[in-house]
Amino acid sequence: MSIDFSLNGKVALVTGASYGIGFAIASGLAKAGATIVFNDLNQELVDKGIEAYKAEGIEAHGYVCNVTDEDAVNAMVATIEKEVGVIDILVNNAGIIKRIPMHEMTAAEFRQVIDVDLNAPFILSKAVIPSMIKKGHGKIINICSMMSELGRETVSAYAAAKGGLKMLTRNICSEYGEYNIQCNGIGPGYIETPQTAPLRETQPDGSRHPFDQFIISKTPAGRWLKPEELAGPAVFLASEASNAVNGHILYVDGGILAYIGKQPK
Ligand code: NAP
Ligand code: GCO
């Protein structure tokens, strides 16, 4: 039996992938042979994304689509099927965070986070599953978080959404495993992207942000991780080599979940 990590001939849709983790994952999938399709909220971001992929030697197809809008998502998936092909691999990457103490957060703010981080992966998955069933295979990868397992101050909506996304992952596995569809999650640790930039800002006196020091002390690797470090795990979960892996969350966290943290000096 050969071990097949190749994604040749596969079409991969990565949501919110003009930059950041989505871009790094899509670039990894492209290097393994997949044709890349991505979306973002406006044409300017899509154009920037297409240029960034070109700079990596990747001819990506970009679409404007808000992942929370079910009609827009269904229209995008139909267009991709016509223009590029049936989606073999879906990566639900688009996400937002609001860092607000829970007692100060409005219900509207809470809903907005749930809408992008949990409802949208449901909408996207639902849109691609029928063609995956017809084709006889499919891979769905949900980008979860440390907050699928852990809580912390100010991120109640995000933790609720990412915890929910872990269970949506297990449910898609349960419901569609018989159609040769595998749905797994990747749980990134703390990754250097615009989403986490406020947590890494240098202080006015030139010292590191206290949260930056805290993450380094909580991570056995002793550093923040780079978006590119998620590409290998994504290629594995998108490939036939992982066909028996289903409903699993692969934490790519430099060991955070295994570690109690460094004792303060
Ligand atoms: P990012 O730098 O903020 O990028 C997120 C992308 O999603 C952006 O391109 C954003 O577009 C897009 N997006 C947001 N809402 C959207 C919507 N409604 N429709 C379409 N696209 C939308 O975030 P990231 O750090 O790369 O994170 C990517 C994923 O990994 C997220 O799900 C995040 O929760 C998760 N994650 C991140 C970390 C980390 O440490 N960075 C750790 C664990 C998990 P705009 O630029 O227009 O907003
Ligand atoms: C935060 C961070 C996190 C990370 C990530 C951890 O404020 O604690 O933004 O939630 O982005 O999801 O895995």
JSON list of N, CA and C in Angstrom, two decimals, residues 155-206:
[
{"chain": "A", "resi": 155, "resn": "VAL", "atom": "N", "xyz": [-12.75, 36.45, 25.98]},
{"chain": "A", "resi": 155, "resn": "VAL", "atom": "CA", "xyz": [-13.01, 35.79, 24.69]},
{"chain": "A", "resi": 155, "resn": "VAL", "atom": "C", "xyz": [-14.20, 34.81, 24.76]},
{"chain": "A", "resi": 156, "resn": "SER", "atom": "N", "xyz": [-15.23, 35.18, 25.53]},
{"chain": "A", "resi": 156, "resn": "SER", "atom": "CA", "xyz": [-16.36, 34.25, 25.73]},
{"chain": "A", "resi": 156, "resn": "SER", "atom": "C", "xyz": [-17.01, 33.83, 24.42]},
{"chain": "A", "resi": 157, "resn": "ALA", "atom": "N", "xyz": [-17.26, 34.78, 23.53]},
{"chain": "A", "resi": 157, "resn": "ALA", "atom": "CA", "xyz": [-17.97, 34.44, 22.28]},
{"chain": "A", "resi": 157, "resn": "ALA", "atom": "C", "xyz": [-17.08, 33.55, 21.41]},
{"chain": "A", "resi": 158, "resn": "TYR", "atom": "N", "xyz": [-15.80, 33.92, 21.34]},
{"chain": "A", "resi": 158, "resn": "TYR", "atom": "CA", "xyz": [-14.86, 33.15, 20.51]},
{"chain": "A", "resi": 158, "resn": "TYR", "atom": "C", "xyz": [-14.72, 31.72, 21.04]},
{"chain": "A", "resi": 159, "resn": "ALA", "atom": "N", "xyz": [-14.59, 31.58, 22.37]},
{"chain": "A", "resi": 159, "resn": "ALA", "atom": "CA", "xyz": [-14.44, 30.24, 22.97]},
{"chain": "A", "resi": 159, "resn": "ALA", "atom": "C", "xyz": [-15.72, 29.42, 22.75]},
{"chain": "A", "resi": 160, "resn": "ALA", "atom": "N", "xyz": [-16.88, 30.08, 22.89]},
{"chain": "A", "resi": 160, "resn": "ALA", "atom": "CA", "xyz": [-18.15, 29.36, 22.66]},
{"chain": "A", "resi": 160, "resn": "ALA", "atom": "C", "xyz": [-18.22, 28.90, 21.21]},
{"chain": "A", "resi": 161, "resn": "ALA", "atom": "N", "xyz": [-17.81, 29.77, 20.28]},
{"chain": "A", "resi": 161, "resn": "ALA", "atom": "CA", "xyz": [-17.86, 29.41, 18.85]},
{"chain": "A", "resi": 161, "resn": "ALA", "atom": "C", "xyz": [-16.88, 28.30, 18.52]},
{"chain": "A", "resi": 162, "resn": "LYS", "atom": "N", "xyz": [-15.65, 28.41, 19.01]},
{"chain": "A", "resi": 162, "resn": "LYS", "atom": "CA", "xyz": [-14.62, 27.42, 18.66]},
{"chain": "A", "resi": 162, "resn": "LYS", "atom": "C", "xyz": [-14.88, 26.08, 19.37]},
{"chain": "A", "resi": 163, "resn": "GLY", "atom": "N", "xyz": [-15.45, 26.14, 20.56]},
{"chain": "A", "resi": 163, "resn": "GLY", "atom": "CA", "xyz": [-15.87, 24.89, 21.22]},
{"chain": "A", "resi": 163, "resn": "GLY", "atom": "C", "xyz": [-16.99, 24.24, 20.41]},
{"chain": "A", "resi": 164, "resn": "GLY", "atom": "N", "xyz": [-17.92, 25.07, 19.93]},
{"chain": "A", "resi": 164, "resn": "GLY", "atom": "CA", "xyz": [-19.01, 24.57, 19.08]},
{"chain": "A", "resi": 164, "resn": "GLY", "atom": "C", "xyz": [-18.48, 24.00, 17.78]},
{"chain": "A", "resi": 165, "resn": "LEU", "atom": "N", "xyz": [-17.45, 24.64, 17.23]},
{"chain": "A", "resi": 165, "resn": "LEU", "atom": "CA", "xyz": [-16.89, 24.17, 15.95]},
{"chain": "A", "resi": 165, "resn": "LEU", "atom": "C", "xyz": [-16.25, 22.79, 16.11]},
{"chain": "A", "resi": 166, "resn": "LYS", "atom": "N", "xyz": [-15.65, 22.56, 17.29]},
{"chain": "A", "resi": 166, "resn": "LYS", "atom": "CA", "xyz": [-15.10, 21.22, 17.56]},
{"chain": "A", "resi": 166, "resn": "LYS", "atom": "C", "xyz": [-16.23, 20.19, 17.49]},
{"chain": "A", "resi": 167, "resn": "MET", "atom": "N", "xyz": [-17.39, 20.49, 18.08]},
{"chain": "A", "resi": 167, "resn": "MET", "atom": "CA", "xyz": [-18.49, 19.52, 18.08]},
{"chain": "A", "resi": 167, "resn": "MET", "atom": "C", "xyz": [-19.17, 19.43, 16.72]},
{"chain": "A", "resi": 168, "resn": "LEU", "atom": "N", "xyz": [-19.19, 20.54, 15.96]},
{"chain": "A", "resi": 168, "resn": "LEU", "atom": "CA", "xyz": [-19.72, 20.47, 14.59]},
{"chain": "A", "resi": 168, "resn": "LEU", "atom": "C", "xyz": [-18.83, 19.52, 13.77]},
{"chain": "A", "resi": 169, "resn": "THR", "atom": "N", "xyz": [-17.53, 19.61, 14.01]},
{"chain": "A", "resi": 169, "resn": "THR", "atom": "CA", "xyz": [-16.57, 18.73, 13.32]},
{"chain": "A", "resi": 169, "resn": "THR", "atom": "C", "xyz": [-16.91, 17.27, 13.60]},
{"chain": "A", "resi": 170, "resn": "ARG", "atom": "N", "xyz": [-17.11, 16.96, 14.88]},
{"chain": "A", "resi": 170, "resn": "ARG", "atom": "CA", "xyz": [-17.41, 15.56, 15.24]},
{"chain": "A", "resi": 170, "resn": "ARG", "atom": "C", "xyz": [-18.76, 15.13, 14.66]},
{"chain": "A", "resi": 171, "resn": "ASN", "atom": "N", "xyz": [-19.69, 16.09, 14.59]},
{"chain": "A", "resi": 171, "resn": "ASN", "atom": "CA", "xyz": [-21.00, 15.70, 14.07]},
{"chain": "A", "resi": 171, "resn": "ASN", "atom": "C", "xyz": [-20.98, 15.47, 12.56]},
{"chain": "A", "resi": 172, "resn": "ILE", "atom": "N", "xyz": [-20.23, 16.31, 11.84]},
{"chain": "A", "resi": 172, "resn": "ILE", "atom": "CA", "xyz": [-20.12, 16.09, 10.38]},
{"chain": "A", "resi": 172, "resn": "ILE", "atom": "C", "xyz": [-19.47, 14.73, 10.14]},
{"chain": "A", "resi": 173, "resn": "CYS", "atom": "N", "xyz": [-18.44, 14.42, 10.93]},
{"chain": "A", "resi": 173, "resn": "CYS", "atom": "CA", "xyz": [-17.79, 13.09, 10.85]},
{"chain": "A", "resi": 173, "resn": "CYS", "atom": "C", "xyz": [-18.84, 12.00, 11.06]},
{"chain": "A", "resi": 174, "resn": "SER", "atom": "N", "xyz": [-19.65, 12.14, 12.09]},
{"chain": "A", "resi": 174, "resn": "SER", "atom": "CA", "xyz": [-20.64, 11.10, 12.44]},
{"chain": "A", "resi": 174, "resn": "SER", "atom": "C", "xyz": [-21.68, 10.93, 11.34]},
{"chain": "A", "resi": 175, "resn": "GLU", "atom": "N", "xyz": [-22.09, 12.08, 10.76]},
{"chain": "A", "resi": 175, "resn": "GLU", "atom": "CA", "xyz": [-23.22, 12.05, 9.83]},
{"chain": "A", "resi": 175, "resn": "GLU", "atom": "C", "xyz": [-22.81, 11.67, 8.41]},
{"chain": "A", "resi": 176, "resn": "TYR", "atom": "N", "xyz": [-21.56, 11.99, 8.03]},
{"chain": "A", "resi": 176, "resn": "TYR", "atom": "CA", "xyz": [-21.18, 11.80, 6.61]},
{"chain": "A", "resi": 176, "resn": "TYR", "atom": "C", "xyz": [-19.97, 10.88, 6.41]},
{"chain": "A", "resi": 177, "resn": "GLY", "atom": "N", "xyz": [-19.49, 10.27, 7.48]},
{"chain": "A", "resi": 177, "resn": "GLY", "atom": "CA", "xyz": [-18.37, 9.33, 7.35]},
{"chain": "A", "resi": 177, "resn": "GLY", "atom": "C", "xyz": [-18.69, 8.21, 6.38]},
{"chain": "A", "resi": 178, "resn": "GLU", "atom": "N", "xyz": [-19.94, 7.78, 6.36]},
{"chain": "A", "resi": 178, "resn": "GLU", "atom": "CA", "xyz": [-20.32, 6.64, 5.48]},
{"chain": "A", "resi": 178, "resn": "GLU", "atom": "C", "xyz": [-20.23, 7.00, 4.00]},
{"chain": "A", "resi": 179, "resn": "TYR", "atom": "N", "xyz": [-20.14, 8.31, 3.69]},
{"chain": "A", "resi": 179, "resn": "TYR", "atom": "CA", "xyz": [-20.00, 8.75, 2.29]},
{"chain": "A", "resi": 179, "resn": "TYR", "atom": "C", "xyz": [-18.54, 9.02, 1.93]},
{"chain": "A", "resi": 180, "resn": "ASN", "atom": "N", "xyz": [-17.62, 8.53, 2.74]},
{"chain": "A", "resi": 180, "resn": "ASN", "atom": "CA", "xyz": [-16.19, 8.76, 2.52]},
{"chain": "A", "resi": 180, "resn": "ASN", "atom": "C", "xyz": [-15.85, 10.25, 2.60]},
{"chain": "A", "resi": 181, "resn": "ILE", "atom": "N", "xyz": [-16.53, 10.93, 3.51]},
{"chain": "A", "resi": 181, "resn": "ILE", "atom": "CA", "xyz": [-16.20, 12.34, 3.80]},
{"chain": "A", "resi": 181, "resn": "ILE", "atom": "C", "xyz": [-15.54, 12.35, 5.18]},
{"chain": "A", "resi": 182, "resn": "GLN", "atom": "N", "xyz": [-14.34, 12.95, 5.23]},
{"chain": "A", "resi": 182, "resn": "GLN", "atom": "CA", "xyz": [-13.67, 13.08, 6.53]},
{"chain": "A", "resi": 182, "resn": "GLN", "atom": "C", "xyz": [-13.71, 14.55, 6.95]},
{"chain": "A", "resi": 183, "resn": "CYS", "atom": "N", "xyz": [-14.14, 14.79, 8.18]},
{"chain": "A", "resi": 183, "resn": "CYS", "atom": "CA", "xyz": [-14.17, 16.15, 8.71]},
{"chain": "A", "resi": 183, "resn": "CYS", "atom": "C", "xyz": [-13.33, 16.18, 9.98]},
{"chain": "A", "resi": 184, "resn": "ASN", "atom": "N", "xyz": [-12.25, 16.96, 9.92]},
{"chain": "A", "resi": 184, "resn": "ASN", "atom": "CA", "xyz": [-11.34, 17.08, 11.06]},
{"chain": "A", "resi": 184, "resn": "ASN", "atom": "C", "xyz": [-11.10, 18.56, 11.35]},
{"chain": "A", "resi": 185, "resn": "GLY", "atom": "N", "xyz": [-10.52, 18.82, 12.50]},
{"chain": "A", "resi": 185, "resn": "GLY", "atom": "CA", "xyz": [-10.19, 20.20, 12.85]},
{"chain": "A", "resi": 185, "resn": "GLY", "atom": "C", "xyz": [-8.69, 20.35, 13.02]},
{"chain": "A", "resi": 186, "resn": "ILE", "atom": "N", "xyz": [-8.24, 21.60, 12.83]},
{"chain": "A", "resi": 186, "resn": "ILE", "atom": "CA", "xyz": [-6.87, 21.94, 13.24]},
{"chain": "A", "resi": 186, "resn": "ILE", "atom": "C", "xyz": [-7.03, 22.97, 14.36]},
{"chain": "A", "resi": 187, "resn": "GLY", "atom": "N", "xyz": [-6.37, 22.76, 15.47]},
{"chain": "A", "resi": 187, "resn": "GLY", "atom": "CA", "xyz": [-6.42, 23.70, 16.58]},
{"chain": "A", "resi": 187, "resn": "GLY", "atom": "C", "xyz": [-5.07, 24.41, 16.69]},
{"chain": "A", "resi": 188, "resn": "PRO", "atom": "N", "xyz": [-4.95, 25.57, 16.04]},
{"chain": "A", "resi": 188, "resn": "PRO", "atom": "CA", "xyz": [-3.66, 26.27, 16.12]},
{"chain": "A", "resi": 188, "resn": "PRO", "atom": "C", "xyz": [-3.42, 26.79, 17.53]},
{"chain": "A", "resi": 189, "resn": "GLY", "atom": "N", "xyz": [-2.16, 26.86, 17.90]},
{"chain": "A", "resi": 189, "resn": "GLY", "atom": "CA", "xyz": [-1.80, 27.52, 19.16]},
{"chain": "A", "resi": 189, "resn": "GLY", "atom": "C", "xyz": [-1.80, 29.02, 18.93]},
{"chain": "A", "resi": 190, "resn": "TYR", "atom": "N", "xyz": [-0.80, 29.72, 19.39]},
{"chain": "A", "resi": 190, "resn": "TYR", "atom": "CA", "xyz": [-0.73, 31.17, 19.18]},
{"chain": "A", "resi": 190, "resn": "TYR", "atom": "C", "xyz": [0.18, 31.46, 18.00]},
{"chain": "A", "resi": 191, "resn": "ILE", "atom": "N", "xyz": [-0.45, 32.01, 16.95]},
{"chain": "A", "resi": 191, "resn": "ILE", "atom": "CA", "xyz": [0.20, 32.15, 15.65]},
{"chain": "A", "resi": 191, "resn": "ILE", "atom": "C", "xyz": [0.37, 33.64, 15.33]},
{"chain": "A", "resi": 192, "resn": "GLU", "atom": "N", "xyz": [1.50, 33.99, 14.76]},
{"chain": "A", "resi": 192, "resn": "GLU", "atom": "CA", "xyz": [1.76, 35.40, 14.40]},
{"chain": "A", "resi": 192, "resn": "GLU", "atom": "C", "xyz": [0.95, 35.79, 13.17]},
{"chain": "A", "resi": 193, "resn": "THR", "atom": "N", "xyz": [-0.19, 36.43, 13.38]},
{"chain": "A", "resi": 193, "resn": "THR", "atom": "CA", "xyz": [-1.02, 36.93, 12.27]},
{"chain": "A", "resi": 193, "resn": "THR", "atom": "C", "xyz": [-1.62, 38.27, 12.71]},
{"chain": "A", "resi": 194, "resn": "PRO", "atom": "N", "xyz": [-2.27, 39.00, 11.77]},
{"chain": "A", "resi": 194, "resn": "PRO", "atom": "CA", "xyz": [-2.91, 40.26, 12.18]},
{"chain": "A", "resi": 194, "resn": "PRO", "atom": "C", "xyz": [-3.91, 40.06, 13.33]},
{"chain": "A", "resi": 195, "resn": "GLN", "atom": "N", "xyz": [-4.56, 38.87, 13.39]},
{"chain": "A", "resi": 195, "resn": "GLN", "atom": "CA", "xyz": [-5.56, 38.66, 14.45]},
{"chain": "A", "resi": 195, "resn": "GLN", "atom": "C", "xyz": [-4.93, 38.76, 15.85]},
{"chain": "A", "resi": 196, "resn": "THR", "atom": "N", "xyz": [-3.67, 38.32, 15.98]},
{"chain": "A", "resi": 196, "resn": "THR", "atom": "CA", "xyz": [-3.03, 38.31, 17.30]},
{"chain": "A", "resi": 196, "resn": "THR", "atom": "C", "xyz": [-2.03, 39.46, 17.46]},
{"chain": "A", "resi": 197, "resn": "ALA", "atom": "N", "xyz": [-1.93, 40.35, 16.46]},
{"chain": "A", "resi": 197, "resn": "ALA", "atom": "CA", "xyz": [-0.97, 41.46, 16.53]},
{"chain": "A", "resi": 197, "resn": "ALA", "atom": "C", "xyz": [-1.16, 42.31, 17.80]},
{"chain": "A", "resi": 198, "resn": "PRO", "atom": "N", "xyz": [-2.44, 42.60, 18.20]},
{"chain": "A", "resi": 198, "resn": "PRO", "atom": "CA", "xyz": [-2.60, 43.43, 19.41]},
{"chain": "A", "resi": 198, "resn": "PRO", "atom": "C", "xyz": [-2.00, 42.78, 20.67]},
{"chain": "A", "resi": 199, "resn": "LEU", "atom": "N", "xyz": [-1.85, 41.45, 20.65]},
{"chain": "A", "resi": 199, "resn": "LEU", "atom": "CA", "xyz": [-1.32, 40.75, 21.83]},
{"chain": "A", "resi": 199, "resn": "LEU", "atom": "C", "xyz": [0.21, 40.72, 21.83]},
{"chain": "A", "resi": 200, "resn": "ARG", "atom": "N", "xyz": [0.80, 41.22, 20.73]},
{"chain": "A", "resi": 200, "resn": "ARG", "atom": "CA", "xyz": [2.26, 41.16, 20.63]},
{"chain": "A", "resi": 200, "resn": "ARG", "atom": "C", "xyz": [2.91, 42.53, 20.53]},
{"chain": "A", "resi": 201, "resn": "GLU", "atom": "N", "xyz": [2.06, 43.60, 20.66]},
{"chain": "A", "resi": 201, "resn": "GLU", "atom": "CA", "xyz": [2.57, 44.97, 20.49]},
{"chain": "A", "resi": 201, "resn": "GLU", "atom": "C", "xyz": [3.65, 45.29, 21.52]},
{"chain": "A", "resi": 202, "resn": "THR", "atom": "N", "xyz": [4.74, 45.90, 21.03]},
{"chain": "A", "resi": 202, "resn": "THR", "atom": "CA", "xyz": [5.80, 46.35, 21.96]},
{"chain": "A", "resi": 202, "resn": "THR", "atom": "C", "xyz": [5.24, 47.48, 22.83]},
{"chain": "A", "resi": 203, "resn": "GLN", "atom": "N", "xyz": [5.59, 47.50, 24.09]},
{"chain": "A", "resi": 203, "resn": "GLN", "atom": "CA", "xyz": [5.10, 48.51, 25.03]},
{"chain": "A", "resi": 203, "resn": "GLN", "atom": "C", "xyz": [5.84, 49.83, 24.84]},
{"chain": "A", "resi": 204, "resn": "PRO", "atom": "N", "xyz": [5.25, 50.95, 25.30]},
{"chain": "A", "resi": 204, "resn": "PRO", "atom": "CA", "xyz": [5.90, 52.25, 25.11]},
{"chain": "A", "resi": 204, "resn": "PRO", "atom": "C", "xyz": [7.34, 52.27, 25.64]},
{"chain": "A", "resi": 205, "resn": "ASP", "atom": "N", "xyz": [7.65, 51.48, 26.68]},
{"chain": "A", "resi": 205, "resn": "ASP", "atom": "CA", "xyz": [9.03, 51.48, 27.21]},
{"chain": "A", "resi": 205, "resn": "ASP", "atom": "C", "xyz": [9.93, 50.48, 26.47]},
{"chain": "A", "resi": 206, "resn": "GLY", "atom": "N", "xyz": [9.44, 49.89, 25.38]},
{"chain": "A", "resi": 206, "resn": "GLY", "atom": "CA", "xyz": [10.26, 48.99, 24.57]},
{"chain": "A", "resi": 206, "resn": "GLY", "atom": "C", "xyz": [10.19, 47.53, 25.02]}
]
